CSV table of C-alpha atoms in Angstrom, one decimal:
chain,number,residue,atom,x,y,z
X,1,MET,CA,0.0,0.0,0.0
X,2,MET,CA,1.1,3.6,-0.7
X,3,SER,CA,2.3,5.4,2.4
X,4,GLU,CA,0.8,8.7,3.5
X,5,GLN,CA,4.0,10.6,2.5
X,6,GLU,CA,4.0,9.0,-0.9
X,7,ALA,CA,0.3,9.9,-1.3
X,8,LEU,CA,1.0,13.5,-0.5
X,9,LYS,CA,3.8,13.7,-3.0
X,10,CYS,CA,1.6,12.2,-5.7
X,11,SER,CA,-1.2,14.7,-4.8
X,12,SER,CA,1.3,17.6,-4.9
X,13,ALA,CA,2.7,16.4,-8.3
X,14,ARG,CA,-0.9,16.2,-9.7
X,15,ASN,CA,-1.7,19.7,-8.4
X,16,ARG,CA,1.5,21.1,-9.9
X,17,GLY,CA,0.8,19.3,-13.2
X,18,GLY,CA,-2.7,20.9,-13.2
X,19,VAL,CA,-1.3,24.3,-12.5
X,20,GLN,CA,1.2,23.9,-15.4
X,21,ARG,CA,-1.6,23.0,-17.8
X,22,VAL,CA,-3.6,26.0,-16.7
X,23,GLU,CA,-0.6,28.2,-17.1
X,24,GLY,CA,-0.1,26.9,-20.6
X,25,LYS,CA,-3.6,27.9,-21.6
X,26,LEU,CA,-3.3,31.3,-20.0
X,27,ARG,CA,0.0,31.9,-21.7
X,28,ALA,CA,-1.6,31.0,-25.1
X,29,SER,CA,-4.4,33.5,-24.5
X,30,VAL,CA,-1.9,36.3,-23.7
X,31,GLU,CA,0.2,35.5,-26.7
X,32,LYS,CA,-2.9,35.8,-28.9
X,33,GLY,CA,-3.5,39.2,-27.4
X,34,ASP,CA,-6.6,38.2,-25.3
X,35,TYR,CA,-5.3,40.2,-22.4
X,36,TYR,CA,-8.5,41.0,-20.7
X,37,GLU,CA,-9.8,37.4,-20.8
X,38,ALA,CA,-6.5,36.0,-19.5
X,39,HIS,CA,-6.4,38.6,-16.7
X,40,GLN,CA,-9.9,37.7,-15.6
X,41,MET,CA,-9.1,34.0,-15.7
X,42,TYR,CA,-6.0,34.6,-13.5
X,43,ARG,CA,-8.2,36.4,-11.0
X,44,THR,CA,-10.8,33.6,-11.0
X,45,LEU,CA,-8.2,31.0,-10.4
X,46,PHE,CA,-6.6,33.0,-7.7
X,47,PHE,CA,-9.7,33.2,-5.6
X,48,ARG,CA,-10.5,29.5,-6.3
X,49,TYR,CA,-7.0,28.5,-5.0
X,50,MET,CA,-7.3,30.8,-2.0
X,51,SER,CA,-10.7,29.4,-1.0
X,52,GLN,CA,-9.1,26.0,-1.0
X,53,ALA,CA,-6.2,27.3,1.1
X,54,LYS,CA,-3.8,26.6,-1.7
X,55,HIS,CA,-1.8,29.7,-1.0
X,56,VAL,CA,1.5,28.6,-2.5
X,57,GLU,CA,-0.2,27.6,-5.8
X,58,ALA,CA,-2.1,30.9,-5.8
X,59,ARG,CA,1.1,32.9,-5.2
X,60,GLU,CA,3.2,31.1,-7.8
X,61,LEU,CA,0.4,31.4,-10.5
X,62,MET,CA,0.0,35.1,-9.9
X,63,TYR,CA,3.8,35.7,-9.9
X,64,SER,CA,4.3,33.9,-13.2
X,65,GLY,CA,1.2,35.6,-14.6
X,66,ALA,CA,2.5,39.0,-13.6
X,67,LEU,CA,5.9,38.4,-15.2
X,68,LEU,CA,4.0,37.3,-18.4
X,69,PHE,CA,1.9,40.5,-18.5
X,70,PHE,CA,5.0,42.6,-17.8
X,71,SER,CA,6.8,41.0,-20.8
X,72,TYR,CA,3.9,42.2,-23.0
X,73,ASN,CA,3.9,45.6,-21.4
X,74,GLN,CA,0.5,45.1,-19.9
X,75,GLN,CA,1.3,47.2,-16.8
X,76,ASN,CA,-2.2,47.4,-15.3
X,77,SER,CA,-2.9,43.7,-15.4
X,78,ALA,CA,0.7,42.9,-14.2
X,79,ALA,CA,0.4,45.3,-11.3
X,80,ASP,CA,-3.0,43.8,-10.3
X,81,LEU,CA,-1.6,40.3,-10.2
X,82,SER,CA,1.4,41.6,-8.3
X,83,MET,CA,-1.0,42.8,-5.6
X,84,LEU,CA,-2.6,39.4,-5.5
X,85,VAL,CA,0.8,37.9,-4.8
X,86,LEU,CA,0.9,40.1,-1.8
X,87,GLU,CA,-2.6,39.2,-0.8
X,88,SER,CA,-1.7,35.5,-0.9
X,89,LEU,CA,1.2,36.2,1.4
X,90,GLU,CA,-0.9,38.4,3.8
X,91,GLN,CA,-3.6,35.7,4.1
X,92,SER,CA,-1.2,32.7,4.6
X,93,ASP,CA,1.4,31.8,7.2
X,94,ALA,CA,4.3,32.1,4.7
X,95,LYS,CA,7.6,32.9,6.4
X,96,VAL,CA,9.8,35.7,5.2
X,97,ALA,CA,12.4,34.0,2.9
X,98,ASP,CA,15.0,35.3,0.5
X,99,ASP,CA,13.3,33.8,-2.6
X,100,ILE,CA,10.0,35.5,-1.7
X,101,LEU,CA,11.7,38.8,-1.1
X,102,GLU,CA,13.6,38.5,-4.4
X,103,HIS,CA,10.3,37.8,-6.2
X,104,LEU,CA,8.7,40.9,-4.6
X,105,ALA,CA,11.7,43.0,-5.6
X,106,LYS,CA,11.6,41.6,-9.2
X,107,LEU,CA,7.9,42.7,-9.5
X,108,PHE,CA,8.8,46.1,-8.1
X,109,SER,CA,11.6,46.5,-10.7
X,110,LEU,CA,9.2,45.8,-13.6
X,111,MET,CA,6.5,48.3,-12.5
X,112,ASP,CA,6.3,51.7,-14.1
X,113,PRO,CA,8.3,53.9,-11.8
X,114,ASN,CA,5.7,56.7,-12.0
X,115,SER,CA,2.6,54.5,-11.3
X,116,PRO,CA,0.6,54.8,-8.1
X,117,GLU,CA,0.4,51.0,-8.1
X,118,ARG,CA,4.1,50.8,-7.5
X,119,VAL,CA,3.9,53.0,-4.4
X,120,ALA,CA,1.0,50.9,-3.0
X,121,PHE,CA,2.8,47.7,-3.8
X,122,VAL,CA,6.1,48.6,-2.1
X,123,SER,CA,4.2,49.9,1.0
X,124,ARG,CA,2.3,46.6,1.4
X,125,ALA,CA,5.4,44.5,0.6
X,126,LEU,CA,7.5,46.2,3.3
X,127,LYS,CA,4.7,45.9,5.8
X,128,TRP,CA,4.3,42.2,5.1
X,129,SER,CA,8.0,41.6,5.4
X,130,THR,CA,8.0,42.7,9.1
X,131,GLY,CA,4.8,40.7,10.0
X,132,GLY,CA,2.6,43.8,9.8
X,133,SER,CA,4.4,45.4,12.7
X,134,GLY,CA,5.2,49.1,13.0
X,135,LYS,CA,8.7,48.5,11.8
X,136,LEU,CA,9.8,49.8,8.5
X,137,GLY,CA,10.5,46.7,6.5
X,138,HIS,CA,12.9,43.8,6.2
X,139,PRO,CA,16.5,45.0,5.6
X,140,LYS,CA,17.0,42.5,2.8
X,141,LEU,CA,13.9,43.8,0.9
X,142,HIS,CA,15.1,47.4,1.5
X,143,GLN,CA,18.5,46.5,0.0
X,144,LEU,CA,16.9,44.9,-3.1
X,145,LEU,CA,14.6,47.9,-3.6
X,146,ALA,CA,17.6,50.3,-3.1
X,147,VAL,CA,19.5,48.5,-5.9
X,148,THR,CA,16.6,48.8,-8.3
X,149,LEU,CA,16.1,52.5,-7.6
X,150,TRP,CA,19.9,53.0,-7.9
X,151,LYS,CA,19.8,51.5,-11.4
X,152,GLU,CA,16.9,53.9,-12.3
X,153,GLN,CA,19.1,56.8,-11.0
X,154,ASN,CA,16.5,57.6,-8.4
X,155,TYR,CA,19.2,58.3,-6.0
X,156,SER,CA,17.1,60.0,-3.2
X,157,GLU,CA,14.7,57.1,-2.9
X,158,SER,CA,17.6,54.6,-3.2
X,159,ARG,CA,19.4,56.3,-0.4
X,160,TYR,CA,16.3,56.0,1.9
X,161,HIS,CA,16.1,52.3,1.3
X,162,PHE,CA,19.8,51.7,1.8
X,163,LEU,CA,19.5,53.5,5.2
X,164,HIS,CA,17.1,50.8,6.3
X,165,SER,CA,19.2,48.0,4.9
X,166,SER,CA,22.5,46.6,6.2
X,167,ASP,CA,24.4,47.3,3.0
X,168,GLY,CA,26.7,50.1,3.9
X,169,GLU,CA,29.1,49.3,1.0
X,170,GLY,CA,26.3,49.4,-1.6
X,171,CYS,CA,25.0,52.6,-0.1
X,172,ALA,CA,28.5,54.2,-0.3
X,173,GLN,CA,28.9,53.2,-4.0
X,174,MET,CA,25.5,54.6,-4.8
X,175,LEU,CA,26.4,57.9,-3.0
X,176,VAL,CA,29.7,58.2,-5.0
X,177,GLU,CA,27.6,58.0,-8.2
X,178,TYR,CA,24.9,60.3,-6.7
X,179,SER,CA,27.6,62.9,-5.8
X,180,ALA,CA,29.2,62.8,-9.2
X,181,ALA,CA,25.9,63.0,-11.1
X,182,ARG,CA,23.9,65.5,-9.0
X,183,GLY,CA,26.3,67.2,-6.5
X,184,PHE,CA,28.8,70.0,-6.6
X,185,ARG,CA,32.5,69.3,-6.0
X,186,SER,CA,32.3,71.3,-2.7
X,187,GLU,CA,29.6,68.9,-1.5
X,188,VAL,CA,31.4,65.6,-1.7
X,189,ASP,CA,31.9,65.5,2.0
X,190,MET,CA,28.2,66.4,2.8
X,191,PHE,CA,26.8,63.4,0.9
X,192,VAL,CA,28.6,60.9,3.2
X,193,ALA,CA,28.3,63.0,6.3
X,194,GLN,CA,24.5,63.0,6.2
X,195,ALA,CA,24.4,59.2,5.5
X,196,VAL,CA,26.7,58.4,8.5
X,197,LEU,CA,24.7,60.7,10.8
X,198,GLN,CA,21.4,59.1,9.8
X,199,PHE,CA,22.8,55.5,10.1
X,200,LEU,CA,23.9,56.4,13.6
X,201,CYS,CA,20.4,57.9,14.4
X,202,LEU,CA,19.0,54.6,13.3
X,203,LYS,CA,21.5,52.8,15.7
X,204,ASN,CA,23.3,51.1,12.8
X,205,LYS,CA,26.9,51.8,13.9
X,206,SER,CA,28.3,49.1,11.7
X,207,SER,CA,26.8,50.4,8.4
X,208,ALA,CA,27.8,53.9,9.4
X,209,SER,CA,31.4,52.9,9.6
X,210,VAL,CA,31.3,50.9,6.3
X,211,VAL,CA,29.6,53.6,4.3
X,212,PHE,CA,32.2,56.2,5.5
X,213,SER,CA,35.3,54.0,4.8
X,214,THR,CA,34.0,52.8,1.4
X,215,TYR,CA,32.9,56.3,0.3
X,216,THR,CA,36.1,58.0,1.2
X,217,GLN,CA,38.2,55.3,-0.4
X,218,LYS,CA,36.2,55.2,-3.7
X,219,HIS,CA,35.3,58.8,-4.3
X,220,PRO,CA,37.6,60.3,-6.9
X,221,SER,CA,37.5,63.8,-5.4
X,222,ILE,CA,38.6,62.7,-1.9
X,223,GLU,CA,42.3,62.4,-1.3
X,224,LYS,CA,43.4,59.4,0.7
X,225,GLY,CA,43.0,59.8,4.5
X,226,PRO,CA,42.6,60.1,7.4
X,227,PRO,CA,43.3,62.8,8.0
X,228,PHE,CA,41.3,64.3,5.1
X,229,GLY,CA,41.5,67.7,3.4
X,230,GLN,CA,37.9,68.3,4.3
X,231,PRO,CA,37.3,69.2,8.0
X,232,LEU,CA,33.8,67.7,7.9
X,233,LEU,CA,35.2,64.3,6.9
X,234,ASN,CA,37.7,64.5,9.8
X,235,PHE,CA,34.8,65.2,12.1
X,236,ILE,CA,32.9,62.2,10.9
X,237,TRP,CA,36.0,60.0,11.3
X,238,PHE,CA,36.5,61.3,14.9
X,239,LEU,CA,32.8,60.9,15.7
X,240,LEU,CA,32.9,57.2,14.7
X,241,LEU,CA,35.9,56.7,17.0
X,242,ALA,CA,34.1,58.6,19.8
X,243,VAL,CA,31.0,56.4,19.4
X,244,ASP,CA,33.1,53.3,19.9
X,245,GLY,CA,34.7,54.9,23.0
X,246,GLY,CA,31.4,56.2,24.5
X,247,LYS,CA,33.0,59.1,26.3
X,248,LEU,CA,30.7,62.1,26.6
X,249,THR,CA,33.5,64.5,27.1
X,250,VAL,CA,35.1,63.5,23.8
X,251,PHE,CA,31.8,63.8,22.0
X,252,THR,CA,31.1,67.3,23.5
X,253,VAL,CA,34.5,68.7,22.7
X,254,LEU,CA,34.4,67.2,19.2
X,255,CYS,CA,31.1,68.9,18.4
X,256,GLU,CA,32.3,72.2,19.8
X,257,GLN,CA,35.6,72.2,17.9
X,258,TYR,CA,33.9,71.4,14.5
X,259,GLN,CA,31.0,73.9,14.8
X,260,PRO,CA,32.2,75.8,11.7
X,261,SER,CA,31.8,72.7,9.6
X,262,LEU,CA,28.6,71.6,11.3
X,263,LYS,CA,27.0,74.9,10.5
X,264,ARG,CA,27.1,74.1,6.8
X,265,ASP,CA,23.9,72.1,7.2
X,266,PRO,CA,21.4,73.2,10.0
X,267,MET,CA,20.3,69.5,10.5
X,268,TYR,CA,23.7,68.2,11.6
X,269,ASN,CA,23.2,69.5,15.2
X,270,GLU,CA,19.7,67.9,15.2
X,271,TYR,CA,21.2,64.5,14.2
X,272,LEU,CA,24.0,65.0,16.8
X,273,ASP,CA,21.5,65.6,19.5
X,274,ARG,CA,19.9,62.3,18.8
X,275,ILE,CA,23.3,60.5,18.6
X,276,GLY,CA,24.2,62.0,21.9
X,277,GLN,CA,21.1,60.5,23.4
X,278,LEU,CA,21.7,57.1,21.9
X,279,PHE,CA,25.4,56.6,22.4
X,280,PHE,CA,26.5,59.0,25.2
X,281,GLY,CA,23.5,59.1,27.6
X,282,VAL,CA,22.7,62.8,26.9
X,283,PRO,CA,19.1,63.6,28.0
X,284,PRO,CA,16.7,64.8,25.2
X,285,LYS,CA,16.2,68.6,24.9
X,286,GLN,CA,12.9,69.9,26.2
X,287,SER,CA,12.3,72.0,23.2
X,288,SER,CA,14.0,70.0,20.5
X,289,SER,CA,12.1,70.5,17.2
X,290,TYR,CA,12.5,67.5,15.0
X,291,GLY,CA,9.9,68.7,12.6
X,292,GLY,CA,12.8,70.4,10.8
X,293,LEU,CA,13.9,67.0,9.6
X,294,LEU,CA,11.2,67.3,6.9
X,295,ALA,CA,12.6,70.5,5.5
X,296,ARG,CA,15.9,69.6,3.8
X,297,PRO,CA,17.9,72.5,2.2
X,298,LEU,CA,20.3,70.1,0.3
X,299,PHE,CA,19.0,66.6,0.4
X,300,CYS,CA,15.5,65.1,0.5
X,301,LEU,CA,14.6,63.2,3.7
X,302,PRO,CA,11.5,61.0,3.1
X,303,GLY,CA,8.8,61.6,5.7
X,304,ASN,CA,8.6,58.0,6.9
X,305,LEU,CA,12.2,58.2,8.0
X,306,LEU,CA,11.2,60.8,10.6
X,307,ASN,CA,9.7,58.2,13.0
X,308,SER,CA,12.6,55.9,12.7
X,309,LEU,CA,15.1,58.6,13.3
X,310,MET,CA,13.3,59.7,16.4
X,311,GLY,CA,12.5,56.1,17.5
X,312,SER,CA,9.1,54.9,18.9
X,313,GLY,CA,10.0,53.9,22.4
X,314,GLU,CA,12.1,51.0,21.1
X,315,GLU,CA,15.5,52.6,21.4
X,316,GLU,CA,18.1,51.0,23.7
X,317,GLU,CA,19.1,52.8,26.9
X,318,GLY,CA,22.0,55.1,26.3
X,319,GLU,CA,25.2,54.3,28.1
X,320,GLU,CA,25.7,56.1,31.3
X,321,ALA,CA,27.5,59.4,30.9
X,322,GLN,CA,31.1,59.3,31.9
X,323,GLU,CA,32.7,62.3,33.4
X,324,ASP,CA,36.2,62.6,32.2
X,325,SER,CA,38.3,65.7,32.4
X,326,SER,CA,41.3,64.3,30.5
X,327,PRO,CA,42.2,65.5,27.1
X,328,ILE,CA,40.6,63.9,24.0
X,329,GLU,CA,42.0,60.5,23.4
X,330,LEU,CA,40.8,59.0,20.1
X,331,ASP,CA,43.6,56.5,19.5
């Protein structure tokens, strides 16, 4: 007699064979130009599979269908099926896995960059990737989205997603290109300074260090350092060392000494207030106005980065302030 495991394998094979036959018929309809009929059939099959709790089959069919419609430049139908891919994930107990995140990023990359559907899709995809929590999305998905936007030369949005990934090296390489394409030579230090400060505000010290070292090594307009020819880069270098040391006195004197460079962008001191709280135990200012983060004179800071920079009660307790009257020691 056939074992239960063998029976399940046979059933799965039959189901997959059935799906492949259906896919063949739908592909033939699309190739003939019967886009509307094929689209409606995809939707009908999706809801049939979902009602039978065949979430994987539903997701795979919608994904292949979306790719098919994208290949025929049927953006609306493809975007609709892409949304159904997300619906199948939201209604199932599917775990976040690299292959699923890569599929979502692939669909995102094929959507019209200017379509409202793309905005809705990425918002739902990021929410699903963190289990519907208030967090801002899985770092791997952010990294894949950042790379796609980088290829599209949408540097501002790419930078936002890199900030929420763990890919400091990729972020730095994108910033080098961003600086060369859109920035002035006098701003080469400001591109990386803002990124480092924001990574630190997001408590991502590792990526902050990687983005700084990679950017300063690869940017053609930056002479090899440290020390660097640009005072702001020297400040960032010292700041990263100070964060590792955790001495409040070092941090305070450093910020005082480099005020002329920090005044180049009014937001630097806002970021440093937050960094002081996170890494040096500095109490928050009573009248600190973080609303200014939304008004960027040089770079665009996406609005939904505001909450993550300020935290939502999840931040770690800052280290206890250490009184130290000795000279600065950054070695």
